[in-house]
Structures are given as C-alpha cells and as structure tokens.
Tab-separated table of C-alpha atoms and ligand atoms in Angstrom:
chain	number	residue	atom	x	y	z
A	29	MET	CA	22.420	6.757	10.378
A	30	SER	CA	19.767	4.289	9.259
A	31	GLU	CA	19.089	4.071	5.546
A	32	THR	CA	15.663	4.966	4.191
A	33	PRO	CA	14.027	1.665	3.282
A	34	THR	CA	12.825	1.088	-0.234
A	35	PHE	CA	9.318	-0.240	-0.545
A	36	THR	CA	8.035	-2.656	-3.149
A	37	PRO	CA	5.996	-0.583	-5.674
A	38	ARG	CA	2.478	-1.627	-4.769
A	39	VAL	CA	-0.955	-0.245	-5.630
A	40	PHE	CA	-3.969	-0.725	-3.385
A	41	SER	CA	-7.512	0.553	-3.697
A	42	GLY	CA	-10.989	-0.377	-2.505
A	43	ILE	CA	-14.670	0.108	-3.242
A	44	GLN	CA	-17.593	-0.341	-0.838
A	45	PRO	CA	-20.083	-3.086	-1.666
A	46	SER	CA	-22.899	-0.828	-0.595
A	47	GLY	CA	-24.996	-1.458	-3.667
A	48	GLY	CA	-25.019	-0.244	-7.242
A	49	LEU	CA	-21.709	0.628	-8.874
A	50	THR	CA	-22.009	4.016	-10.571
A	51	LEU	CA	-20.349	5.606	-13.582
A	52	GLY	CA	-18.422	7.643	-10.971
A	53	ASN	CA	-16.931	4.492	-9.443
A	54	TYR	CA	-16.174	3.172	-12.912
A	55	LEU	CA	-14.466	6.256	-14.364
A	56	GLY	CA	-12.994	7.664	-11.139
A	57	ALA	CA	-11.701	4.355	-9.829
A	58	MET	CA	-12.078	1.131	-11.824
A	59	THR	CA	-10.693	2.295	-15.168
A	60	ARG	CA	-7.705	3.705	-13.275
A	61	PHE	CA	-7.212	0.365	-11.494
A	62	VAL	CA	-7.168	-1.466	-14.820
A	63	ASP	CA	-4.588	1.036	-16.149
A	64	TRP	CA	-2.294	0.338	-13.189
A	65	GLN	CA	-2.717	-3.387	-13.578
A	66	ASP	CA	-2.010	-3.290	-17.322
A	67	ARG	CA	1.009	-1.029	-16.938
A	68	GLY	CA	2.620	-3.857	-14.968
A	69	THR	CA	5.055	-1.624	-13.069
A	70	HIS	CA	3.480	-2.271	-9.631
A	71	GLU	CA	1.871	-5.129	-7.765
A	72	THR	CA	-1.867	-4.393	-7.708
A	73	ILE	CA	-4.350	-5.275	-4.976
A	74	PHE	CA	-8.036	-4.386	-5.245
A	75	CYS	CA	-10.572	-4.831	-2.484
A	76	MET	CA	-14.280	-4.991	-1.751
A	77	VAL	CA	-14.456	-3.224	1.596
A	78	ASP	CA	-17.332	-5.027	3.305
A	79	LEU	CA	-16.184	-3.971	6.792
A	80	HIS	CA	-16.492	-0.357	5.699
A	81	ALA	CA	-19.992	-1.009	4.323
A	82	ILE	CA	-21.300	-2.090	7.752
A	83	THR	CA	-20.470	1.281	9.317
A	84	VAL	CA	-24.070	2.001	8.279
A	85	PRO	CA	-26.804	-0.668	8.545
A	86	GLN	CA	-26.797	-3.355	5.814
A	87	LYS	CA	-29.132	-6.287	5.304
A	88	PRO	CA	-26.930	-9.438	5.534
A	89	GLU	CA	-28.256	-11.081	2.355
A	90	THR	CA	-28.037	-7.818	0.427
A	91	LEU	CA	-24.465	-7.256	1.581
A	92	ARG	CA	-23.465	-10.724	0.398
A	93	HIS	CA	-25.139	-10.094	-2.975
A	94	ASN	CA	-23.530	-6.664	-3.339
A	95	THR	CA	-20.082	-7.986	-2.473
A	96	ARG	CA	-20.311	-10.662	-5.176
A	97	GLU	CA	-21.774	-8.173	-7.646
A	98	LEU	CA	-18.913	-5.762	-6.967
A	99	CYS	CA	-16.464	-8.595	-7.564
A	100	ALA	CA	-18.230	-9.268	-10.881
A	101	GLY	CA	-17.890	-5.534	-11.636
A	102	PHE	CA	-14.131	-5.611	-11.050
A	103	LEU	CA	-13.756	-8.620	-13.332
A	104	ALA	CA	-16.041	-7.239	-16.046
A	105	ALA	CA	-14.169	-3.910	-16.014
A	106	GLY	CA	-10.913	-5.737	-16.755
A	107	ILE	CA	-9.317	-6.723	-13.460
A	108	ASP	CA	-7.576	-10.034	-13.998
A	109	PRO	CA	-7.498	-12.079	-10.769
A	110	GLU	CA	-4.183	-13.602	-11.804
A	111	ARG	CA	-2.317	-10.393	-12.526
A	112	SER	CA	-3.951	-8.493	-9.627
A	113	ILE	CA	-4.908	-9.699	-6.179
A	114	LEU	CA	-8.670	-9.343	-5.798
A	115	ILE	CA	-10.013	-9.621	-2.249
A	116	ASN	CA	-12.942	-9.134	0.057
A	117	GLN	CA	-11.759	-7.174	3.107
A	118	SER	CA	-13.232	-9.351	5.879
A	119	GLN	CA	-11.539	-12.434	4.414
A	120	VAL	CA	-8.131	-10.925	5.234
A	121	PRO	CA	-8.341	-10.412	9.016
A	122	GLU	CA	-5.090	-8.424	9.192
A	123	HIS	CA	-6.944	-5.345	7.876
A	124	ALA	CA	-9.098	-5.196	11.020
A	125	GLN	CA	-6.197	-6.123	13.298
A	126	LEU	CA	-4.018	-3.302	12.007
A	127	ALA	CA	-7.018	-0.946	12.148
A	128	TRP	CA	-7.158	-1.473	15.900
A	129	VAL	CA	-3.524	-0.434	16.254
A	130	PHE	CA	-4.288	2.638	14.101
A	131	ASN	CA	-7.292	3.482	16.286
A	132	CYS	CA	-4.691	3.940	19.007
A	133	VAL	CA	-2.415	6.062	16.787
A	134	ALA	CA	-4.980	8.390	15.178
A	135	ARG	CA	-6.319	11.252	17.293
A	136	MET	CA	-9.990	12.023	17.921
A	137	GLY	CA	-9.425	15.534	16.551
A	138	TRP	CA	-8.130	14.200	13.219
A	139	MET	CA	-11.171	11.979	12.771
A	140	GLY	CA	-13.593	14.722	13.779
A	141	ARG	CA	-12.271	16.935	10.962
A	142	MET	CA	-13.092	14.442	8.189
A	143	THR	CA	-15.718	16.006	5.923
A	144	GLN	CA	-17.156	12.596	5.050
A	145	TRP	CA	-17.793	11.954	8.757
A	146	LYS	CA	-19.448	15.345	9.105
A	147	ASP	CA	-21.587	14.766	6.000
A	148	LYS	CA	-22.623	11.226	6.874
A	149	ALA	CA	-23.140	11.667	10.607
A	150	GLY	CA	-24.826	15.013	10.003
A	151	LYS	CA	-26.464	16.720	12.957
A	152	ASN	CA	-27.157	13.415	14.623
A	153	ALA	CA	-23.550	12.369	15.338
A	154	GLU	CA	-24.552	10.929	18.741
A	155	ALA	CA	-26.519	8.214	16.961
A	156	ALA	CA	-23.855	7.398	14.327
A	157	SER	CA	-21.855	4.190	14.791
A	158	LEU	CA	-18.394	4.261	16.339
A	159	GLY	CA	-17.303	2.413	13.198
A	160	LEU	CA	-18.346	5.347	11.018
A	161	PHE	CA	-16.149	7.659	13.090
A	162	ALA	CA	-13.177	5.236	12.970
A	163	TYR	CA	-13.729	4.495	9.245
A	164	PRO	CA	-10.577	6.325	8.021
A	165	ALA	CA	-8.315	4.355	10.395
A	166	LEU	CA	-9.570	1.115	8.815
A	167	MET	CA	-8.975	2.656	5.405
A	168	ALA	CA	-5.379	3.495	6.405
A	169	ALA	CA	-4.993	-0.105	7.585
A	170	ASP	CA	-6.268	-1.442	4.223
A	171	ILE	CA	-3.528	0.468	2.484
A	172	LEU	CA	-0.685	0.043	4.941
A	173	ILE	CA	-1.186	-3.643	5.783
A	174	TYR	CA	0.447	-4.139	2.368
A	175	LYS	CA	2.864	-1.188	2.731
A	176	SER	CA	1.206	0.124	-0.441
A	177	THR	CA	3.018	2.972	-2.143
A	178	HIS	CA	0.248	4.246	-4.486
A	179	VAL	CA	-3.512	4.566	-4.074
A	180	PRO	CA	-5.652	5.512	-7.093
A	181	VAL	CA	-8.977	7.071	-6.030
A	182	GLY	CA	-11.563	9.679	-7.008
A	183	ASP	CA	-11.274	13.196	-5.675
A	184	ASP	CA	-13.678	12.590	-2.737
A	185	GLN	CA	-11.148	10.300	-1.022
A	186	LYS	CA	-8.334	12.848	-0.924
A	187	GLN	CA	-8.760	13.816	2.723
A	188	HIS	CA	-8.792	10.168	3.830
A	189	LEU	CA	-5.512	9.604	2.030
A	190	GLU	CA	-3.961	12.606	3.750
A	191	LEU	CA	-5.012	11.047	7.048
A	192	THR	CA	-3.399	7.758	5.989
A	193	ARG	CA	-0.121	9.638	5.518
A	194	ASP	CA	-0.542	11.263	8.947
A	195	ILE	CA	-1.101	7.877	10.594
A	196	ALA	CA	1.955	6.349	8.871
A	197	THR	CA	4.097	9.335	9.831
A	198	LYS	CA	2.983	9.275	13.456
A	199	PHE	CA	3.421	5.511	13.801
A	200	ASN	CA	6.942	5.654	12.311
A	201	HIS	CA	7.821	8.613	14.508
A	202	ASP	CA	6.336	7.255	17.772
A	203	PHE	CA	8.143	3.953	17.453
A	204	GLY	CA	11.325	5.298	15.827
A	205	VAL	CA	10.979	3.068	12.755
A	206	GLU	CA	10.441	3.439	9.024
A	207	LEU	CA	8.013	0.603	8.805
A	208	PHE	CA	5.309	2.270	6.701
A	209	PRO	CA	5.722	4.135	3.419
A	210	ILE	CA	4.182	7.574	3.056
A	211	THR	CA	1.623	6.608	0.431
A	212	GLU	CA	1.086	8.647	-2.730
A	213	PRO	CA	-2.543	9.420	-3.568
A	214	VAL	CA	-3.151	9.130	-7.318
A	215	ILE	CA	-6.077	11.297	-8.396
A	216	GLU	CA	-5.854	11.684	-12.151
A	217	GLY	CA	-7.797	11.508	-15.406
A	218	ALA	CA	-10.729	13.447	-16.872
A	219	ALA	CA	-13.254	12.070	-14.364
A	220	THR	CA	-11.857	12.357	-10.857
A	221	ARG	CA	-15.198	13.833	-9.810
A	222	VAL	CA	-18.195	12.688	-11.854
A	223	MET	CA	-21.202	14.818	-10.941
A	224	SER	CA	-24.937	14.163	-10.677
A	225	LEU	CA	-26.788	14.261	-14.014
A	226	LYS	CA	-29.440	16.403	-12.281
A	227	ASP	CA	-27.103	18.834	-10.510
A	228	GLY	CA	-23.588	19.479	-11.809
A	229	THR	CA	-22.449	20.835	-8.442
A	230	LYS	CA	-23.219	17.574	-6.584
A	231	LYS	CA	-21.189	14.347	-6.746
A	232	MET	CA	-22.762	11.399	-8.578
A	233	SER	CA	-23.488	8.960	-5.787
A	234	LYS	CA	-25.056	5.545	-5.275
A	235	SER	CA	-26.854	6.915	-2.226
A	236	ASP	CA	-28.680	9.705	-4.128
A	237	PRO	CA	-32.417	8.941	-3.817
A	238	VAL	CA	-32.978	10.052	-7.457
A	239	ASP	CA	-31.968	7.173	-9.750
A	240	ALA	CA	-31.934	9.437	-12.822
A	241	SER	CA	-29.075	11.407	-11.214
A	242	ARG	CA	-26.627	8.587	-11.905
A	243	ILE	CA	-25.694	5.852	-14.372
A	244	ASN	CA	-25.523	2.437	-12.693
A	245	LEU	CA	-23.269	-0.186	-14.258
A	246	THR	CA	-26.259	-2.522	-14.146
A	247	ASP	CA	-28.454	-0.135	-16.230
A	248	ASP	CA	-29.491	-1.470	-19.628
A	249	ALA	CA	-28.760	0.370	-22.880
A	250	ASP	CA	-32.171	2.094	-23.053
A	251	THR	CA	-31.908	3.356	-19.488
A	252	ILE	CA	-28.396	4.718	-20.048
A	253	ALA	CA	-29.495	6.537	-23.207
A	254	ARG	CA	-32.619	7.951	-21.530
A	255	LYS	CA	-30.715	9.208	-18.494
A	256	PHE	CA	-28.149	11.038	-20.625
A	257	LYS	CA	-30.838	12.567	-22.828
A	258	LYS	CA	-32.648	13.869	-19.771
A	259	ALA	CA	-29.495	15.143	-18.062
A	260	LYS	CA	-29.687	18.762	-16.971
A	261	THR	CA	-27.930	21.199	-19.382
A	262	ASP	CA	-28.466	24.675	-20.818
A	263	PRO	CA	-29.427	26.051	-24.267
A	264	ASP	CA	-25.957	27.250	-25.348
A	265	PRO	CA	-23.741	25.325	-27.791
A	266	LEU	CA	-20.463	23.697	-26.722
A	267	PRO	CA	-17.509	26.073	-26.445
A	268	GLY	CA	-14.056	25.397	-27.875
A	269	HIS	CA	-12.154	25.650	-24.581
A	270	ALA	CA	-12.498	24.090	-21.124
A	271	GLU	CA	-12.308	27.467	-19.288
A	272	ALA	CA	-15.565	28.521	-20.930
A	273	LEU	CA	-17.264	25.719	-18.968
A	274	ASP	CA	-16.331	27.090	-15.547
A	275	ALA	CA	-19.761	28.632	-15.097
A	276	ARG	CA	-21.581	25.649	-16.707
A	277	PRO	CA	-21.032	22.742	-14.284
A	278	ASP	CA	-23.732	20.503	-15.811
A	279	VAL	CA	-22.258	20.759	-19.300
A	280	ARG	CA	-18.710	20.472	-18.003
A	281	ASN	CA	-19.677	17.212	-16.300
A	282	LEU	CA	-21.025	15.712	-19.538
A	283	VAL	CA	-17.920	16.748	-21.445
A	284	ASN	CA	-15.679	15.255	-18.737
A	285	ILE	CA	-17.646	12.000	-18.882
A	286	TYR	CA	-17.381	11.918	-22.681
A	287	ALA	CA	-13.614	12.530	-22.541
A	288	ALA	CA	-13.071	9.878	-19.868
A	289	LEU	CA	-15.168	7.250	-21.687
A	290	ASP	CA	-13.308	7.973	-24.911
A	291	GLY	CA	-9.880	7.989	-23.235
A	292	ARG	CA	-9.122	11.531	-24.460
A	293	ASP	CA	-8.559	14.850	-22.714
A	294	VAL	CA	-11.247	17.500	-22.439
A	295	GLY	CA	-9.361	20.015	-24.623
A	296	THR	CA	-9.232	17.567	-27.546
A	297	VAL	CA	-12.921	16.726	-27.229
A	298	LEU	CA	-13.958	20.397	-27.142
A	299	ALA	CA	-11.735	21.291	-30.092
A	300	GLU	CA	-13.650	18.675	-32.088
A	301	LYS	CA	-17.155	19.406	-30.778
A	302	GLU	CA	-17.093	23.238	-30.645
A	303	GLY	CA	-20.414	24.772	-31.708
A	304	LYS	CA	-22.489	21.594	-31.331
A	305	MET	CA	-25.858	21.905	-29.601
A	306	LEU	CA	-26.339	19.982	-26.378
A	307	GLY	CA	-29.202	17.856	-27.681
A	308	TYR	CA	-26.900	16.495	-30.361
A	309	PHE	CA	-23.947	16.066	-28.010
A	310	LYS	CA	-26.091	14.194	-25.463
A	311	GLN	CA	-27.074	11.713	-28.174
A	312	GLU	CA	-23.397	11.147	-29.040
A	313	LEU	CA	-22.584	10.741	-25.360
A	314	ALA	CA	-25.412	8.248	-24.884
A	315	ASP	CA	-24.149	6.187	-27.856
A	316	LEU	CA	-20.581	6.194	-26.573
A	317	ALA	CA	-21.687	5.262	-23.042
A	318	VAL	CA	-23.819	2.381	-24.288
A	319	GLU	CA	-20.947	1.142	-26.469
A	320	LYS	CA	-18.524	1.183	-23.502
A	321	LEU	CA	-20.808	0.125	-20.646
A	322	SER	CA	-23.154	-2.490	-22.147
A	323	PRO	CA	-20.473	-5.165	-22.466
A	324	ILE	CA	-19.608	-4.601	-18.800
A	325	SER	CA	-23.156	-4.958	-17.527
A	326	GLN	CA	-23.669	-8.068	-19.704
A	327	GLU	CA	-20.484	-9.636	-18.379
A	328	MET	CA	-21.521	-8.807	-14.805
A	329	SER	CA	-24.847	-10.648	-15.256
A	330	ARG	CA	-23.042	-13.603	-16.769
A	331	LEU	CA	-20.584	-13.809	-13.861
A	332	MET	CA	-23.393	-13.446	-11.309
A	333	ARG	CA	-24.946	-16.663	-12.613
A	334	ASP	CA	-22.072	-18.563	-10.955
A	335	PRO	CA	-21.608	-17.126	-7.458
A	336	ALA	CA	-19.645	-20.221	-6.340
A	337	GLU	CA	-16.937	-19.356	-8.898
A	338	ILE	CA	-16.780	-15.793	-7.521
A	339	ASP	CA	-16.405	-17.178	-3.992
A	340	ARG	CA	-13.586	-19.477	-5.135
A	341	MET	CA	-11.809	-16.521	-6.720
A	342	LEU	CA	-12.130	-14.470	-3.535
A	343	ALA	CA	-10.811	-17.304	-1.390
A	344	ARG	CA	-7.783	-17.561	-3.662
A	345	GLY	CA	-7.318	-13.774	-3.534
A	346	ALA	CA	-7.399	-13.807	0.282
A	347	GLU	CA	-4.762	-16.538	0.381
A	348	ARG	CA	-2.439	-14.525	-1.856
A	349	ALA	CA	-3.074	-11.301	0.076
A	350	ARG	CA	-2.325	-12.972	3.404
A	351	ALA	CA	1.093	-14.042	2.158
A	352	ILE	CA	1.865	-10.294	2.253
A	353	SER	CA	-0.282	-9.081	5.168
A	354	VAL	CA	0.565	-11.705	7.823
A	355	PRO	CA	4.331	-10.937	7.983
A	356	ILE	CA	3.635	-7.171	7.963
A	357	LEU	CA	1.221	-7.491	10.910
A	358	GLU	CA	3.841	-9.564	12.765
A	359	GLU	CA	6.359	-6.815	12.169
A	360	VAL	CA	3.908	-4.230	13.535
A	361	TYR	CA	3.132	-6.349	16.624
A	362	ASP	CA	6.857	-6.743	17.333
A	363	VAL	CA	7.424	-2.989	17.065
A	364	VAL	CA	4.408	-2.198	19.290
A	365	GLY	CA	5.462	-4.719	21.971
A	366	MET	CA	2.994	-7.562	21.694
A	367	VAL	CA	4.208	-10.921	23.067
A	368	ARG	CA	3.926	-13.479	20.293
B	19	LIG	P1	-16.460	4.431	-2.474
B	19	LIG	O1	-16.937	3.034	-2.384
B	19	LIG	O2	-17.365	5.527	-2.056
B	19	LIG	O3	-15.986	4.747	-3.939
B	19	LIG	C1	-15.061	3.897	-4.610
B	19	LIG	C2	-14.168	4.689	-5.538
B	19	LIG	O4	-14.957	5.385	-6.497
B	19	LIG	C3	-14.620	6.773	-6.489
B	19	LIG	N1	-15.829	7.544	-6.759
B	19	LIG	C4	-15.891	8.515	-7.663
B	19	LIG	N2	-14.974	9.013	-8.521
B	19	LIG	C5	-15.364	10.016	-9.344
B	19	LIG	N3	-16.611	10.544	-9.335
B	19	LIG	C6	-17.571	10.086	-8.500
B	19	LIG	N4	-18.792	10.586	-8.523
B	19	LIG	C7	-17.215	9.035	-7.612
B	19	LIG	N5	-17.912	8.338	-6.663
B	19	LIG	C8	-17.029	7.445	-6.155
B	19	LIG	C9	-14.100	7.041	-5.075
B	19	LIG	O5	-13.291	8.175	-5.028
B	19	LIG	C10	-13.332	5.763	-4.800
B	19	LIG	O6	-12.050	5.815	-5.346
B	19	LIG	N6	-13.460	4.878	1.513
B	19	LIG	C11	-13.561	4.375	0.159
B	19	LIG	C12	-13.273	2.895	0.044
B	19	LIG	C13	-11.968	2.462	0.635
B	19	LIG	C14	-10.683	2.671	0.069
B	19	LIG	C15	-9.782	2.051	0.969
B	19	LIG	C16	-10.210	3.348	-1.061
B	19	LIG	C17	-11.809	1.748	1.759
B	19	LIG	N7	-10.481	1.482	1.970
B	19	LIG	C18	-8.411	2.075	0.726
B	19	LIG	C19	-8.848	3.391	-1.292
B	19	LIG	C20	-7.960	2.752	-0.409
B	19	LIG	C21	-14.969	4.618	-0.356
B	19	LIG	O7	-15.913	4.717	0.391
B	19	LIG	O8	-15.061	4.581	-1.688
C-alpha cells in the first residue's frame, strides 16, 4: 500500500487587480494573510490575479496601474516580500499551464453551478467570456501549482474552494496518484463577509456603482469618516449580545467591522458598548477606521511613487515562485503523459 504523502505546509491566496481595494478585501483577506505570514508556521504566497481580472474587459493601462496599486496595498498592509512570496499571476506561466490541464479535469456541470458565474454572467451567459466560465479552474491551478495546503479567503470564495478540492480529488483519482493535497479553506475572523454600508444584506464590493456603499483603501480620512457616519442603521441602541443583531443586518455589519478593525470578537465589543446610540458608535467606528486605515493609504501612495521598485519586487517574487511551480508542473506533465 502506498503511503499518504505529507505536503509542505503552504498558504496561498489571491486578489484581483480589478480596481479599488475595499475594506472587505482588507478585513476578509489581507489582515488574515498578514496573520499567516507573521505566525511563521507555513510558507506564504500571495498573488495579484491579473489573468482572472481579464475575464471581464479591462483597459490595459488601468490594469497595469491596478496591479501595481494592489501590490502596494499588500506591502502597506504588512506583507513582507522577503518572508512571503509576492507575485503577479501572469509572471508565473505555470498557473495558466496547469489551468489548461484542469479545464480538462473539471466538468461543465461543476462550472455551471458556480453562483459567481451565474451572478456575473447573469441572463446574458451567451455573451460572457469563456474565461469567466473557466475562472474557477484557473483559481484551482493558482492554489495547486504550489500544492498549497491552506487558503485564507472571505466567505464569498467558499464554493470556489470546494471546487478546487473536487478538481484535486478527481485528478488524483483519475491518474491513480496522490499528487495534489486536498486544500483546507480558511474562512475565519469577525469579518469574513463585510457588507455594503447602504444595505447590510449585500456584500461590500468594488463593483458596486455607489461609492458610499464601501470604504476604499485609497479613501482619505474625511471620506472614511463621512461614509461611516452616513452608513445605514436604525434608531435603536446597541444590544449586549450578538444574537440580538440577527434582525439588524446593517448594525451587525458595523459591529463586525469594529471588532475586526480592533482585533477583538463581537461578543467583547458588544459587552462594552451595550446601550450606546448608533450615532455615537458610528463616530467611534469612524475614528478607529481612520486610525487603522490612514497609515495604509499613505504608505500605498508613497510606494506608488516608485513603480519601478514595485516591478523589481514582482520580478523577484516570480523567480522565487517558479522555483516551486516549475518542478510541480513537470510532475503533472509526467503523470498526464506529455513527452518532455
Ligand atoms: P476578490 O478579488 O474578489 O477578493 C479578494 C479577497 O477578498 C475577499 N473579500 C471579502 N471578504 C469579506 N467581505 C467582503 N465584502 C469581501 N470582498 C472580497 C474575498 O473573499 C477574497 O478572499 N477568485 C478570487 C481571487 C483568486 C483567489 C485565487 C483566491 C484567484 N485565485 C486563489 C484564493 C486562492 C477573487 O475574485 O477574489
């Protein structure tokens, strides 16, 4: 009997450079990435997924700008390009090469069930790009080209990570190997789903046409404060327990954001703030957000003044990533039967 292989503990995650990092990306993803990096128990690889961004039309110059700005965001949030590997997806060609193999492993039916595909393609699926449909196979390739064991993400990526496990399982089974690990999704913290400031039942998103619905990491202090003060709430004071917020999604969202920014759990925050009126709480939240986010946006602008340095960092990241991805792709090609 063959022994189950042990995989190097390795974390991978990615963010699309599709413009404007939000507080959702920051709390749901970036702060978690920094935690993994700082814990030091796993190798950590973080990626700007430019190939994913082009599944919908992008202006070339804007895409280049957004990719560099996202890199600045990673650095400003605390990703250290020495301790982590920081890459731009298209600079590591093995992602796209493995994605092709996965296009031949994944089934049409699996892809058709993805809620993100249904939401994004909408009623006009005939006119959507083939890339948008195949998007989750590329995402599985991002993760598995490094045999990553853990993937921290926000709640909206859960279904894609289940598909990644299905692809790994089917590949291993079809070829009678244990080449890929069955990756663990890591969806944790107080802000796995940051909601719109204008509608607590809708996800905060960079594609929402209403700018006041989200906090952008590039917003200045006044804008951040104004957006929180104008966030939708209700006239009741804060309760002492999280269950009492079940029917108050807008307020629950603000409390979750406060807890995540402050690195505490929701129960502790509510125990302290019970009875406070929302107007007062929103002011406290605005102050906390400005305190935490302003240094990040300032650092991002500073880094963006030297794009050549960002490009150098990405080139170095790609070189380090390829030391891992090239041998894994070779292994895959051998298993599949490619002559090399
Ligand atoms: P993207 O670019 O939409 O979002 C990047 C990360 O931010 C999280 N996120 C949120 N978390 C909490 N509340 C929100 N409102 C919120 N909005 C976004 C997302 O869950 C995600 O973790 N398909 C991915 C990118 C990707 C990827 C990967 C991720 C490509 N390959 C491999 C992990 C592993 C995406 O579009 O994320």
